[in-house]
Amino acid sequence: MTLLKKTGYFLGIPLLLLAAWTVYTSTATNFFIPEPAKLMDRFFKIWFSERFVSDVLPSLSRLLAGLGLSIVIGIAVGAVIGYVRWIRWLFEPLFEFIRAIPSTILIPVLLLLIGINDSMKITLIVFSCVWPILLNTVAGVTSIDEVLQNTAKVIGLTKFDRMRYLVLPAASPQIMAGIRQSLAVALILMVVSEMFASTDGIGHWTINFQNRVAIAEMWSGILLLGIIGVTLSVVFQWFQKRILAWYEGLKEKEND
């Protein structure tokens, strides 16, 4: 598929929705749905001014810090749990219990323990995002063919080499699936934490605009969050194609 065709598929529906939105706002008056031109004017004036440094960058830094810590912890802990059977049996019930707790319910607890600061927001993101990565890592490690593992032992690979050259590469497709799930979760928790426990950030100002009935300004925050989400997805897919180039090649051969 050519680049032009891919771009057409990617932008087709958004452009159709934009056209429908423009037609609707030009023929009807709805206070809660601003015109596209007005929304874009507010979007650039609000988020690409001094607020970009004071609010957008802090939000992105908390998001990326929480996601980065989740990836490191999830892969490291998940690889150990998946590789060592008795540890998996010991901790699996506890992990399932903790994972079932809604992350947002921890906001009051974290406020009492940590306070209203960046550490609280990052901790909330980590608590939510680590589980898809950890559990997918465990599933990927435990699904490795025993023949491959026994062969690695026979040829004299150390435990570290087996983990580096066999276990993690073989589990990487499922690990990447867990990371992709965590992207959306991280964005949601970033917004929620800023709405209820923050004095800055995209989430804080979006809910602030809503409380002030500044509709176009509120929608500009939603638009910005959507753009951030799409950007994260595109960047992730770019990295995924390079990290899993061997896996994508195998899938293409199977489909041929």
mmCIF file of C-alpha atoms in Angstrom:
data_model
loop_
_atom_site.group_PDB
_atom_site.id
_atom_site.type_symbol
_atom_site.label_atom_id
_atom_site.label_comp_id
_atom_site.label_asym_id
_atom_site.label_seq_id
_atom_site.Cartn_x
_atom_site.Cartn_y
_atom_site.Cartn_z
ATOM 1 C CA MET A 1 0.000 0.000 0.000
ATOM 2 C CA THR A 2 1.408 3.375 -1.013
ATOM 3 C CA LEU A 3 2.029 6.153 1.491
ATOM 4 C CA LEU A 4 -0.630 8.334 -0.169
ATOM 5 C CA LYS A 5 -3.220 5.592 0.133
ATOM 6 C CA LYS A 6 -2.339 4.964 3.803
ATOM 7 C CA THR A 7 -2.646 8.688 4.514
ATOM 8 C CA GLY A 8 -6.035 8.740 2.798
ATOM 9 C CA TYR A 9 -7.322 5.877 4.925
ATOM 10 C CA PHE A 10 -5.901 7.468 8.088
ATOM 11 C CA LEU A 11 -7.457 10.898 7.478
ATOM 12 C CA GLY A 12 -10.624 9.864 5.641
ATOM 13 C CA ILE A 13 -13.049 9.502 8.544
ATOM 14 C CA PRO A 14 -11.698 12.518 10.512
ATOM 15 C CA LEU A 15 -12.099 14.738 7.433
ATOM 16 C CA LEU A 16 -15.648 13.499 6.861
ATOM 17 C CA LEU A 17 -16.519 14.176 10.495
ATOM 18 C CA LEU A 18 -14.982 17.638 10.258
ATOM 19 C CA ALA A 19 -17.045 18.389 7.147
ATOM 20 C CA ALA A 20 -20.237 17.183 8.858
ATOM 21 C CA TRP A 21 -19.393 19.260 11.945
ATOM 22 C CA THR A 22 -18.850 22.373 9.814
ATOM 23 C CA VAL A 23 -22.153 21.896 7.994
ATOM 24 C CA TYR A 24 -24.037 21.304 11.250
ATOM 25 C CA THR A 25 -22.672 24.386 13.039
ATOM 26 C CA SER A 26 -23.341 26.561 9.998
ATOM 27 C CA THR A 27 -27.032 25.586 9.886
ATOM 28 C CA ALA A 28 -27.844 25.124 13.592
ATOM 29 C CA THR A 29 -27.058 27.010 16.777
ATOM 30 C CA ASN A 30 -25.997 24.807 19.674
ATOM 31 C CA PHE A 31 -24.280 26.495 22.595
ATOM 32 C CA PHE A 32 -22.463 23.288 23.549
ATOM 33 C CA ILE A 33 -21.008 22.589 20.090
ATOM 34 C CA PRO A 34 -18.688 25.400 18.930
ATOM 35 C CA GLU A 35 -17.835 26.108 15.317
ATOM 36 C CA PRO A 36 -14.583 24.491 14.118
ATOM 37 C CA ALA A 37 -12.975 27.872 13.391
ATOM 38 C CA LYS A 38 -13.768 29.157 16.883
ATOM 39 C CA LEU A 39 -12.498 25.961 18.483
ATOM 40 C CA MET A 40 -9.214 26.070 16.571
ATOM 41 C CA ASP A 41 -8.761 29.721 17.501
ATOM 42 C CA ARG A 42 -9.160 28.868 21.213
ATOM 43 C CA PHE A 43 -6.990 25.780 20.807
ATOM 44 C CA PHE A 44 -3.932 27.670 19.576
ATOM 45 C CA LYS A 45 -4.444 30.682 21.837
ATOM 46 C CA ILE A 46 -4.769 28.560 24.984
ATOM 47 C CA TRP A 47 -2.376 25.657 24.556
ATOM 48 C CA PHE A 48 0.349 27.226 22.391
ATOM 49 C CA SER A 49 0.919 30.213 24.639
ATOM 50 C CA GLU A 50 2.571 30.384 28.073
ATOM 51 C CA ARG A 51 0.245 27.555 29.123
ATOM 52 C CA PHE A 52 2.238 25.151 26.939
ATOM 53 C CA VAL A 53 5.147 25.382 29.379
ATOM 54 C CA SER A 54 3.101 25.739 32.564
ATOM 55 C CA ASP A 55 0.511 23.022 31.841
ATOM 56 C CA VAL A 56 1.095 20.923 28.711
ATOM 57 C CA LEU A 57 4.728 20.010 29.371
ATOM 58 C CA PRO A 58 4.100 19.058 33.042
ATOM 59 C CA SER A 59 1.224 16.800 31.935
ATOM 60 C CA LEU A 60 3.364 15.112 29.288
ATOM 61 C CA SER A 61 6.277 14.676 31.699
ATOM 62 C CA ARG A 62 4.038 12.975 34.278
ATOM 63 C CA LEU A 63 2.498 10.785 31.587
ATOM 64 C CA LEU A 64 5.851 9.667 30.160
ATOM 65 C CA ALA A 65 7.438 9.208 33.598
ATOM 66 C CA GLY A 66 4.571 7.003 34.780
ATOM 67 C CA LEU A 67 4.522 5.023 31.545
ATOM 68 C CA GLY A 68 8.311 4.587 31.534
ATOM 69 C CA LEU A 69 8.370 3.318 35.123
ATOM 70 C CA SER A 70 5.485 0.969 34.344
ATOM 71 C CA ILE A 71 7.373 -0.526 31.406
ATOM 72 C CA VAL A 72 10.568 -1.076 33.409
ATOM 73 C CA ILE A 73 8.787 -2.529 36.462
ATOM 74 C CA GLY A 74 6.300 -4.569 34.435
ATOM 75 C CA ILE A 75 8.908 -6.234 32.225
ATOM 76 C CA ALA A 76 11.442 -6.822 35.025
ATOM 77 C CA VAL A 77 8.977 -8.232 37.556
ATOM 78 C CA GLY A 78 6.930 -10.069 34.925
ATOM 79 C CA ALA A 79 10.008 -11.794 33.483
ATOM 80 C CA VAL A 80 11.102 -13.032 36.920
ATOM 81 C CA ILE A 81 7.609 -14.211 37.877
ATOM 82 C CA GLY A 82 7.097 -15.924 34.546
ATOM 83 C CA TYR A 83 10.510 -17.595 34.628
ATOM 84 C CA VAL A 84 10.450 -18.821 38.236
ATOM 85 C CA ARG A 85 7.437 -21.058 38.757
ATOM 86 C CA TRP A 86 7.246 -21.001 42.556
ATOM 87 C CA ILE A 87 7.301 -17.177 42.613
ATOM 88 C CA ARG A 88 4.443 -17.152 40.107
ATOM 89 C CA TRP A 89 2.381 -19.507 42.256
ATOM 90 C CA LEU A 90 3.131 -17.433 45.359
ATOM 91 C CA PHE A 91 2.275 -13.986 44.009
ATOM 92 C CA GLU A 92 -0.381 -14.663 41.365
ATOM 93 C CA PRO A 93 -3.400 -14.469 43.784
ATOM 94 C CA LEU A 94 -2.083 -11.217 45.276
ATOM 95 C CA PHE A 95 -1.519 -9.645 41.871
ATOM 96 C CA GLU A 96 -5.003 -10.618 40.700
ATOM 97 C CA PHE A 97 -6.491 -9.022 43.833
ATOM 98 C CA ILE A 98 -4.536 -5.760 43.468
ATOM 99 C CA ARG A 99 -5.256 -5.559 39.745
ATOM 100 C CA ALA A 100 -9.007 -5.759 40.450
ATOM 101 C CA ILE A 101 -8.930 -2.575 42.559
ATOM 102 C CA PRO A 102 -10.084 0.446 40.490
ATOM 103 C CA SER A 103 -7.167 2.839 40.246
ATOM 104 C CA THR A 104 -9.259 5.979 40.650
ATOM 105 C CA ILE A 105 -10.418 4.866 44.103
ATOM 106 C CA LEU A 106 -6.816 5.180 45.255
ATOM 107 C CA ILE A 107 -6.708 8.945 44.644
ATOM 108 C CA PRO A 108 -7.932 9.816 48.200
ATOM 109 C CA VAL A 109 -5.472 7.321 49.697
ATOM 110 C CA LEU A 110 -2.537 8.639 47.689
ATOM 111 C CA LEU A 111 -3.494 12.216 48.547
ATOM 112 C CA LEU A 112 -3.252 11.346 52.243
ATOM 113 C CA LEU A 113 -0.010 9.377 51.880
ATOM 114 C CA ILE A 114 1.857 11.465 49.308
ATOM 115 C CA GLY A 115 -0.004 14.755 48.957
ATOM 116 C CA ILE A 116 -0.946 16.880 45.949
ATOM 117 C CA ASN A 117 2.225 16.688 43.891
ATOM 118 C CA ASP A 118 3.714 15.063 40.810
ATOM 119 C CA SER A 119 4.744 11.941 42.758
ATOM 120 C CA MET A 120 1.108 11.184 43.554
ATOM 121 C CA LYS A 121 0.052 11.472 39.907
ATOM 122 C CA ILE A 122 2.968 9.371 38.651
ATOM 123 C CA THR A 123 2.294 6.720 41.308
ATOM 124 C CA LEU A 124 -1.341 6.516 40.223
ATOM 125 C CA ILE A 125 -0.330 6.081 36.577
ATOM 126 C CA VAL A 126 2.218 3.400 37.481
ATOM 127 C CA PHE A 127 -0.249 1.493 39.656
ATOM 128 C CA SER A 128 -2.678 1.286 36.734
ATOM 129 C CA CYS A 129 -0.318 0.788 33.798
ATOM 130 C CA VAL A 130 2.021 -1.791 35.280
ATOM 131 C CA TRP A 131 -0.530 -4.617 35.309
ATOM 132 C CA PRO A 132 -1.175 -5.056 31.565
ATOM 133 C CA ILE A 133 2.581 -5.038 30.954
ATOM 134 C CA LEU A 134 3.402 -7.341 33.851
ATOM 135 C CA LEU A 135 0.685 -9.907 33.118
ATOM 136 C CA ASN A 136 1.405 -9.936 29.380
ATOM 137 C CA THR A 137 5.100 -10.427 30.159
ATOM 138 C CA VAL A 138 4.266 -13.352 32.439
ATOM 139 C CA ALA A 139 2.028 -14.869 29.750
ATOM 140 C CA GLY A 140 4.723 -14.410 27.105
ATOM 141 C CA VAL A 141 7.467 -15.939 29.235
ATOM 142 C CA THR A 142 5.382 -18.948 30.293
ATOM 143 C CA SER A 143 4.319 -19.671 26.690
ATOM 144 C CA ILE A 144 7.869 -20.242 25.424
ATOM 145 C CA ASP A 145 8.406 -23.727 24.013
ATOM 146 C CA GLU A 146 10.091 -25.991 26.572
ATOM 147 C CA VAL A 147 12.154 -27.593 23.799
ATOM 148 C CA LEU A 148 13.774 -24.229 23.107
ATOM 149 C CA GLN A 149 14.488 -23.692 26.789
ATOM 150 C CA ASN A 150 15.982 -27.159 27.192
ATOM 151 C CA THR A 151 18.102 -26.659 24.079
ATOM 152 C CA ALA A 152 19.426 -23.390 25.504
ATOM 153 C CA LYS A 153 20.421 -25.201 28.693
ATOM 154 C CA VAL A 154 22.113 -28.011 26.783
ATOM 155 C CA ILE A 155 24.289 -25.645 24.750
ATOM 156 C CA GLY A 156 25.422 -24.010 27.982
ATOM 157 C CA LEU A 157 23.705 -20.633 27.980
ATOM 158 C CA THR A 158 23.649 -18.975 31.384
ATOM 159 C CA LYS A 159 20.366 -17.870 32.972
ATOM 160 C CA PHE A 160 21.159 -14.269 32.057
ATOM 161 C CA ASP A 161 21.877 -15.191 28.426
ATOM 162 C CA ARG A 162 18.725 -17.303 28.226
ATOM 163 C CA MET A 163 16.712 -14.368 29.520
ATOM 164 C CA ARG A 164 18.399 -11.927 27.129
ATOM 165 C CA TYR A 165 18.560 -13.961 23.932
ATOM 166 C CA LEU A 166 15.611 -16.343 24.269
ATOM 167 C CA VAL A 167 13.011 -15.438 26.878
ATOM 168 C CA LEU A 168 12.562 -11.684 26.344
ATOM 169 C CA PRO A 169 12.709 -11.795 22.514
ATOM 170 C CA ALA A 170 10.199 -14.649 22.409
ATOM 171 C CA ALA A 171 7.872 -12.848 24.825
ATOM 172 C CA SER A 172 8.275 -9.442 23.149
ATOM 173 C CA PRO A 173 5.070 -9.616 21.008
ATOM 174 C CA GLN A 174 2.947 -10.044 24.136
ATOM 175 C CA ILE A 175 4.991 -7.476 26.040
ATOM 176 C CA MET A 176 4.350 -4.923 23.295
ATOM 177 C CA ALA A 177 0.634 -5.758 23.421
ATOM 178 C CA GLY A 178 0.663 -4.985 27.144
ATOM 179 C CA ILE A 179 2.459 -1.683 26.575
ATOM 180 C CA ARG A 180 -0.094 -0.693 23.950
ATOM 181 C CA GLN A 181 -2.922 -1.335 26.423
ATOM 182 C CA SER A 182 -1.130 0.814 28.987
ATOM 183 C CA LEU A 183 -0.873 3.811 26.650
ATOM 184 C CA ALA A 184 -4.597 4.543 26.826
ATOM 185 C CA VAL A 185 -4.716 3.793 30.558
ATOM 186 C CA ALA A 186 -1.834 6.198 31.241
ATOM 187 C CA LEU A 187 -3.551 9.019 29.356
ATOM 188 C CA ILE A 188 -6.822 8.454 31.210
ATOM 189 C CA LEU A 189 -5.162 8.393 34.642
ATOM 190 C CA MET A 190 -3.114 11.483 33.823
ATOM 191 C CA VAL A 191 -6.322 13.392 33.083
ATOM 192 C CA VAL A 192 -8.253 12.018 36.076
ATOM 193 C CA SER A 193 -5.459 12.781 38.539
ATOM 194 C CA GLU A 194 -5.203 16.345 37.235
ATOM 195 C CA MET A 195 -8.949 16.869 37.398
ATOM 196 C CA PHE A 196 -9.235 15.972 41.070
ATOM 197 C CA ALA A 197 -5.830 16.681 42.580
ATOM 198 C CA SER A 198 -3.907 19.338 40.706
ATOM 199 C CA THR A 199 -3.466 23.045 40.168
ATOM 200 C CA ASP A 200 -2.009 22.690 36.682
ATOM 201 C CA GLY A 201 -2.100 20.380 33.689
ATOM 202 C CA ILE A 202 -4.426 19.685 30.756
ATOM 203 C CA GLY A 203 -6.967 17.796 32.862
ATOM 204 C CA HIS A 204 -7.123 20.556 35.480
ATOM 205 C CA TRP A 205 -7.821 23.292 32.948
ATOM 206 C CA THR A 206 -10.280 21.199 30.931
ATOM 207 C CA ILE A 207 -12.500 20.628 33.983
ATOM 208 C CA ASN A 208 -11.924 24.238 35.026
ATOM 209 C CA PHE A 209 -13.218 25.476 31.672
ATOM 210 C CA GLN A 210 -16.230 23.180 32.001
ATOM 211 C CA ASN A 211 -17.047 24.589 35.452
ATOM 212 C CA ARG A 212 -16.801 28.118 34.016
ATOM 213 C CA VAL A 213 -19.056 27.105 31.087
ATOM 214 C CA ALA A 214 -16.277 28.047 28.668
ATOM 215 C CA ILE A 215 -17.395 25.501 26.097
ATOM 216 C CA ALA A 216 -14.947 26.187 23.253
ATOM 217 C CA GLU A 217 -12.055 26.240 25.721
ATOM 218 C CA MET A 218 -13.228 22.940 27.230
ATOM 219 C CA TRP A 219 -13.410 21.305 23.801
ATOM 220 C CA SER A 220 -9.914 22.605 23.022
ATOM 221 C CA GLY A 221 -8.594 20.591 25.980
ATOM 222 C CA ILE A 222 -10.396 17.484 24.737
ATOM 223 C CA LEU A 223 -8.954 18.054 21.254
ATOM 224 C CA LEU A 224 -5.447 18.342 22.685
ATOM 225 C CA LEU A 225 -5.845 15.093 24.637
ATOM 226 C CA GLY A 226 -7.046 13.351 21.472
ATOM 227 C CA ILE A 227 -4.025 14.598 19.534
ATOM 228 C CA ILE A 228 -1.695 13.396 22.302
ATOM 229 C CA GLY A 229 -3.364 9.977 22.256
ATOM 230 C CA VAL A 230 -3.034 9.631 18.479
ATOM 231 C CA THR A 231 0.596 10.782 18.593
ATOM 232 C CA LEU A 232 1.448 8.221 21.273
ATOM 233 C CA SER A 233 -0.205 5.492 19.209
ATOM 234 C CA VAL A 234 1.660 6.440 16.018
ATOM 235 C CA VAL A 235 5.024 6.650 17.815
ATOM 236 C CA PHE A 236 4.386 3.306 19.511
ATOM 237 C CA GLN A 237 3.537 1.617 16.216
ATOM 238 C CA TRP A 238 6.746 3.012 14.711
ATOM 239 C CA PHE A 239 8.818 1.509 17.521
ATOM 240 C CA GLN A 240 6.848 -1.737 17.461
ATOM 241 C CA LYS A 241 7.530 -2.324 13.777
ATOM 242 C CA ARG A 242 11.268 -1.967 14.382
ATOM 243 C CA ILE A 243 11.451 -3.950 17.611
ATOM 244 C CA LEU A 244 9.254 -6.744 16.241
ATOM 245 C CA ALA A 245 10.548 -6.688 12.655
ATOM 246 C CA TRP A 246 11.306 -10.428 12.849
ATOM 247 C CA TYR A 247 7.792 -11.161 14.141
ATOM 248 C CA GLU A 248 6.097 -9.073 11.466
ATOM 249 C CA GLY A 249 8.169 -10.879 8.858
ATOM 250 C CA LEU A 250 6.986 -14.254 10.157
ATOM 251 C CA LYS A 251 3.354 -13.139 10.029
ATOM 252 C CA GLU A 252 3.755 -11.946 6.436
ATOM 253 C CA LYS A 253 5.230 -15.313 5.431
ATOM 254 C CA GLU A 254 2.335 -17.133 7.087
ATOM 255 C CA ASN A 255 -0.177 -14.985 5.228
ATOM 256 C CA ASP A 256 1.496 -15.564 1.838
#
